[in-house]
Backbone as CSV, one residue per row, in Angstrom:
resi,resn,N_x,N_y,N_z,CA_x,CA_y,CA_z,C_x,C_y,C_z
1,MET,-25.222,-8.987,-6.865,-25.079,-9.866,-7.895,-26.565,-11.187,-7.773
2,MET,-26.027,-11.601,-8.896,-27.671,-12.762,-9.211,-27.093,-13.702,-9.705
3,GLN,-27.740,-14.905,-9.916,-27.247,-16.156,-10.342,-28.801,-16.634,-10.924
4,LEU,-28.417,-16.933,-12.015,-29.660,-16.898,-12.946,-29.404,-18.671,-13.763
5,ARG,-30.389,-18.915,-14.512,-30.853,-20.225,-15.058,-30.763,-19.764,-16.684
6,VAL,-30.093,-20.339,-17.338,-30.379,-20.079,-18.455,-31.560,-20.757,-19.387
7,ALA,-32.269,-20.195,-19.766,-33.471,-20.777,-20.361,-33.200,-20.925,-22.000
8,PHE,-32.491,-20.406,-22.832,-32.537,-20.587,-24.361,-30.960,-20.703,-24.611
9,TRP,-30.510,-21.301,-25.253,-28.827,-21.099,-26.247,-28.851,-19.557,-25.993
10,CYS,-27.757,-18.538,-25.458,-27.563,-17.488,-25.568,-25.947,-17.129,-25.010
11,THR,-26.062,-15.781,-25.911,-24.311,-15.573,-25.225,-24.578,-14.145,-24.575
12,ILE,-23.685,-14.739,-22.907,-24.137,-13.436,-22.107,-22.353,-13.089,-22.124
13,ASP,-22.089,-11.472,-21.990,-20.743,-11.717,-21.759,-19.532,-12.414,-22.217
14,ASP,-20.125,-12.325,-23.684,-18.998,-13.211,-24.838,-18.962,-14.603,-24.713
15,THR,-19.878,-15.184,-23.562,-19.880,-16.685,-23.317,-20.893,-17.253,-23.644
16,ARG,-20.952,-18.421,-24.374,-22.061,-18.812,-24.872,-22.710,-19.899,-23.757
17,TYR,-23.990,-19.856,-23.323,-24.415,-20.546,-22.832,-25.818,-21.656,-23.145
18,LEU,-26.019,-23.192,-22.827,-26.778,-23.625,-23.034,-28.127,-23.758,-22.280
19,PRO,-29.295,-24.439,-22.677,-30.408,-23.792,-21.398,-29.690,-24.801,-20.577
20,GLY,-30.051,-24.222,-19.280,-29.890,-25.114,-17.936,-28.751,-24.673,-17.434
21,ASP,-27.749,-24.071,-17.778,-26.771,-23.499,-17.435,-26.945,-22.650,-16.139
22,GLU,-26.008,-22.191,-15.353,-26.098,-21.798,-14.460,-25.351,-20.105,-14.677
23,VAL,-25.244,-19.267,-14.538,-24.462,-18.026,-14.945,-24.848,-16.793,-13.493
24,THR,-23.890,-16.348,-12.972,-23.796,-15.425,-12.114,-23.395,-14.047,-12.865
25,LEU,-24.399,-12.712,-12.557,-24.162,-11.862,-12.898,-23.751,-10.636,-12.202
26,ASP,-22.941,-9.412,-12.023,-22.845,-8.622,-11.203,-23.528,-7.538,-11.491
27,ASP,-24.266,-7.428,-12.438,-24.683,-6.510,-12.793,-26.460,-6.873,-12.775
28,ASP,-27.138,-6.272,-11.554,-28.307,-6.921,-11.293,-29.437,-6.186,-12.502
29,ALA,-29.212,-5.208,-12.678,-30.105,-4.371,-13.974,-29.766,-5.343,-15.534
30,HIS,-28.240,-5.907,-15.672,-28.689,-6.607,-16.942,-29.291,-8.118,-16.684
31,ALA,-29.191,-8.578,-15.592,-29.991,-9.913,-15.123,-31.409,-9.535,-15.410
32,ALA,-31.572,-8.904,-14.970,-32.982,-8.412,-15.225,-33.943,-8.112,-16.333
33,GLN,-32.847,-7.257,-17.226,-33.432,-7.294,-18.563,-33.148,-9.027,-19.280
34,LEU,-31.949,-9.783,-19.082,-32.384,-11.081,-18.990,-33.639,-11.634,-19.019
35,ILE,-34.048,-11.684,-17.682,-35.169,-12.356,-17.439,-36.360,-11.939,-17.910
36,ARG,-36.642,-10.319,-18.247,-37.553,-9.450,-18.726,-37.754,-10.350,-20.364
37,ASP,-36.264,-10.453,-21.173,-35.924,-10.997,-22.377,-36.861,-12.614,-22.429
38,GLY,-36.948,-13.493,-21.192,-37.298,-14.886,-21.505,-36.025,-15.290,-21.482
39,LEU,-34.689,-15.104,-21.906,-33.246,-15.607,-21.993,-33.164,-16.838,-20.908
40,CYS,-33.260,-15.718,-19.737,-33.062,-16.639,-18.244,-34.062,-16.620,-17.235
41,ARG,-33.770,-17.526,-16.278,-34.760,-17.425,-14.944,-33.734,-17.309,-13.604
42,PRO,-34.558,-16.475,-12.601,-33.962,-16.733,-11.265,-33.529,-18.172,-10.963
43,TRP,-32.452,-18.250,-10.286,-31.767,-19.554,-10.150,-31.987,-20.000,-8.864
44,ASP,-32.608,-21.374,-8.901,-33.516,-21.639,-7.595,-32.993,-22.938,-7.312
45,ASN,-32.031,-22.567,-6.238,-30.822,-23.710,-5.326,-31.720,-24.888,-5.244
46,SER,-33.066,-24.473,-4.729,-33.754,-25.947,-4.429,-33.816,-26.881,-5.526
47,ASP,-33.710,-26.736,-6.697,-33.796,-27.829,-7.397,-32.192,-28.138,-8.064
48,ALA,-31.573,-27.712,-7.632,-30.258,-27.767,-8.003,-29.825,-29.250,-7.702
49,PRO,-29.384,-30.224,-8.098,-28.868,-31.752,-7.456,-27.822,-31.517,-6.681
50,ALA,-27.926,-32.356,-5.735,-26.626,-32.159,-4.633,-25.316,-32.744,-5.400
51,VAL,-24.248,-32.091,-5.184,-23.349,-32.278,-5.794,-21.864,-32.603,-4.517
52,ALA,-21.437,-34.207,-4.079,-20.330,-34.122,-3.434,-18.829,-33.885,-3.972
53,VAL,-18.416,-33.580,-3.202,-16.970,-33.208,-3.117,-15.994,-34.025,-2.728
54,ASP,-15.381,-34.595,-3.679,-14.146,-35.295,-2.821,-13.281,-34.776,-2.747
55,ALA,-12.517,-34.359,-1.693,-11.483,-33.574,-1.440,-9.984,-34.521,-1.469
56,THR,-10.165,-35.666,-2.022,-8.838,-36.399,-2.280,-8.235,-36.531,-4.292
57,ALA,-9.766,-36.181,-4.689,-9.664,-35.969,-5.881,-8.799,-35.052,-6.406
58,THR,-7.910,-35.620,-7.714,-6.725,-34.838,-7.941,-6.939,-34.034,-9.775
59,ASP,-7.782,-34.922,-10.074,-8.147,-34.149,-11.682,-9.745,-33.711,-11.549
60,PRO,-9.390,-32.278,-11.615,-10.473,-31.695,-11.950,-11.399,-31.614,-13.107
61,ALA,-11.235,-32.802,-13.578,-11.831,-33.097,-14.760,-13.859,-32.749,-14.677
62,PRO,-14.509,-32.186,-15.665,-15.833,-32.132,-15.386,-16.984,-33.284,-15.303
63,ALA,-17.652,-33.187,-14.151,-18.742,-34.605,-14.292,-19.303,-35.300,-15.580
64,ALA,-19.244,-36.128,-15.435,-19.659,-36.722,-16.941,-21.358,-36.511,-16.667
65,ILE,-21.792,-36.367,-17.944,-23.118,-36.112,-17.981,-24.003,-37.551,-18.516
66,PRO,-24.796,-37.484,-17.489,-25.268,-38.692,-18.043,-26.495,-38.905,-19.578
67,VAL,-26.358,-39.990,-19.951,-27.285,-40.016,-21.362,-28.792,-39.784,-20.708
68,PRO,-29.175,-38.627,-21.547,-30.416,-38.212,-21.441,-31.596,-39.392,-21.836
69,ASP,-33.061,-39.279,-20.917,-34.198,-40.574,-21.237,-34.519,-39.839,-22.498
70,ARG,-34.993,-41.003,-23.275,-35.594,-40.607,-24.553,-36.619,-39.441,-24.407
71,ALA,-37.332,-39.904,-23.392,-38.314,-38.339,-23.446,-37.874,-37.023,-22.735
72,ALA,-36.422,-36.456,-22.833,-35.649,-35.550,-22.332,-35.996,-34.572,-23.494
73,SER,-36.038,-33.464,-23.257,-36.012,-32.367,-24.249,-34.837,-32.526,-24.927
74,LYS,-35.197,-31.599,-26.245,-33.835,-31.526,-27.569,-32.762,-30.571,-26.549
75,ALA,-33.107,-29.995,-25.581,-32.148,-29.080,-25.404,-31.165,-30.261,-24.101
76,GLU,-31.416,-30.972,-23.845,-30.965,-32.072,-23.221,-29.848,-32.531,-23.563
77,TRP,-30.444,-33.293,-24.808,-29.809,-33.924,-25.753,-29.059,-33.314,-26.382
78,SER,-29.014,-32.214,-26.567,-27.713,-31.069,-27.359,-26.948,-30.790,-26.487
79,ARG,-26.729,-30.735,-24.814,-26.302,-30.657,-24.116,-25.262,-32.167,-23.735
80,TYR,-26.060,-33.221,-23.952,-25.476,-34.632,-23.878,-24.044,-34.534,-25.512
81,ALA,-24.597,-34.104,-26.245,-24.226,-34.159,-27.719,-22.717,-33.311,-27.858
82,LEU,-22.777,-32.242,-26.797,-21.871,-31.261,-27.080,-20.678,-32.043,-25.780
83,ALA,-21.396,-32.593,-25.199,-20.093,-33.119,-23.939,-19.466,-34.300,-24.321
84,GLN,-20.432,-34.828,-25.297,-19.591,-36.155,-26.351,-18.662,-35.411,-27.818
85,GLY,-18.558,-34.184,-27.840,-17.611,-33.722,-28.796,-18.202,-33.073,-29.924
86,MET,-19.402,-32.990,-29.984,-20.339,-32.915,-30.671,-19.756,-31.153,-30.839
87,GLY,-19.907,-30.425,-32.034,-19.800,-29.532,-32.266,-21.088,-28.131,-32.355
88,GLU,-21.286,-26.925,-31.457,-22.589,-26.634,-31.065,-23.459,-26.337,-32.368
89,GLU,-22.468,-26.015,-33.725,-23.775,-25.850,-34.783,-24.672,-27.409,-34.874
90,GLU,-23.431,-28.121,-35.265,-23.889,-29.231,-35.409,-25.202,-29.910,-34.728
91,ALA,-25.001,-29.511,-33.150,-26.068,-29.898,-32.193,-27.332,-29.168,-32.543
92,ARG,-26.748,-27.865,-32.877,-28.183,-26.910,-33.193,-29.245,-27.686,-34.377
93,SER,-28.402,-28.044,-34.986,-28.939,-28.264,-36.424,-30.087,-29.751,-36.555
94,MET,-29.260,-30.549,-35.941,-29.970,-31.952,-35.554,-30.977,-31.764,-35.088
95,SER,-32.069,-32.927,-35.076,-33.188,-32.950,-34.564,-33.331,-33.380,-33.354
96,LYS,-34.173,-33.801,-32.878,-33.804,-34.730,-31.547,-34.037,-36.019,-31.913
97,ALA,-34.717,-36.326,-32.637,-34.573,-37.707,-32.993,-33.704,-38.407,-33.813
98,ASP,-32.572,-37.174,-34.304,-31.404,-37.762,-34.999,-30.486,-37.834,-33.711
99,LEU,-30.287,-37.278,-32.552,-29.425,-37.184,-31.548,-29.772,-38.169,-30.915
100,ILE,-30.845,-38.676,-30.968,-31.274,-39.770,-29.990,-30.583,-41.102,-30.800
101,ALA,-30.804,-40.894,-31.959,-30.428,-42.293,-33.207,-28.719,-42.156,-32.965
102,ARG,-28.356,-41.154,-32.606,-26.357,-41.094,-32.713,-26.305,-41.808,-30.871
103,TYR,-26.741,-41.279,-30.266,-26.067,-41.024,-28.702,-27.194,-42.119,-28.077
104,ALA,-28.300,-42.581,-28.129,-28.691,-43.376,-26.842,-28.178,-44.709,-27.233
105,PRO,-28.273,-45.512,-26.157,-28.034,-46.555,-26.033,-29.077,-47.475,-26.693
106,ALA,-28.550,-48.695,-27.437,-29.755,-49.554,-28.232,-30.167,-50.401,-26.725
107,SER,-30.523,-50.153,-25.813,-31.232,-51.054,-24.951,-32.142,-49.689,-23.819
108,GLN,-31.759,-48.737,-24.160,-33.016,-47.478,-23.845,-33.889,-47.141,-24.392
């Protein structure tokens, strides 16, 4: 079993992933091929943010994605746009500047 971090938008085992997503594969040969192709890199848990688990929480809703900094990559802005409900194709087709114009707070 191998944990990987996705480097580029890709489909792995019929699931779409965005840059920065984590994926766990049982097939080490497949994982090695994804690394060789440059689509993924080995997951380094030391750079993963600590996640506090609230045992009293009853709503399993995903954590909110914070608004990226203006200097953040287009991939980060695309991930934020997807979390806000934008379609994947629309997010991919927009420039970083357009994503910032649509989603950045005026004070940022």
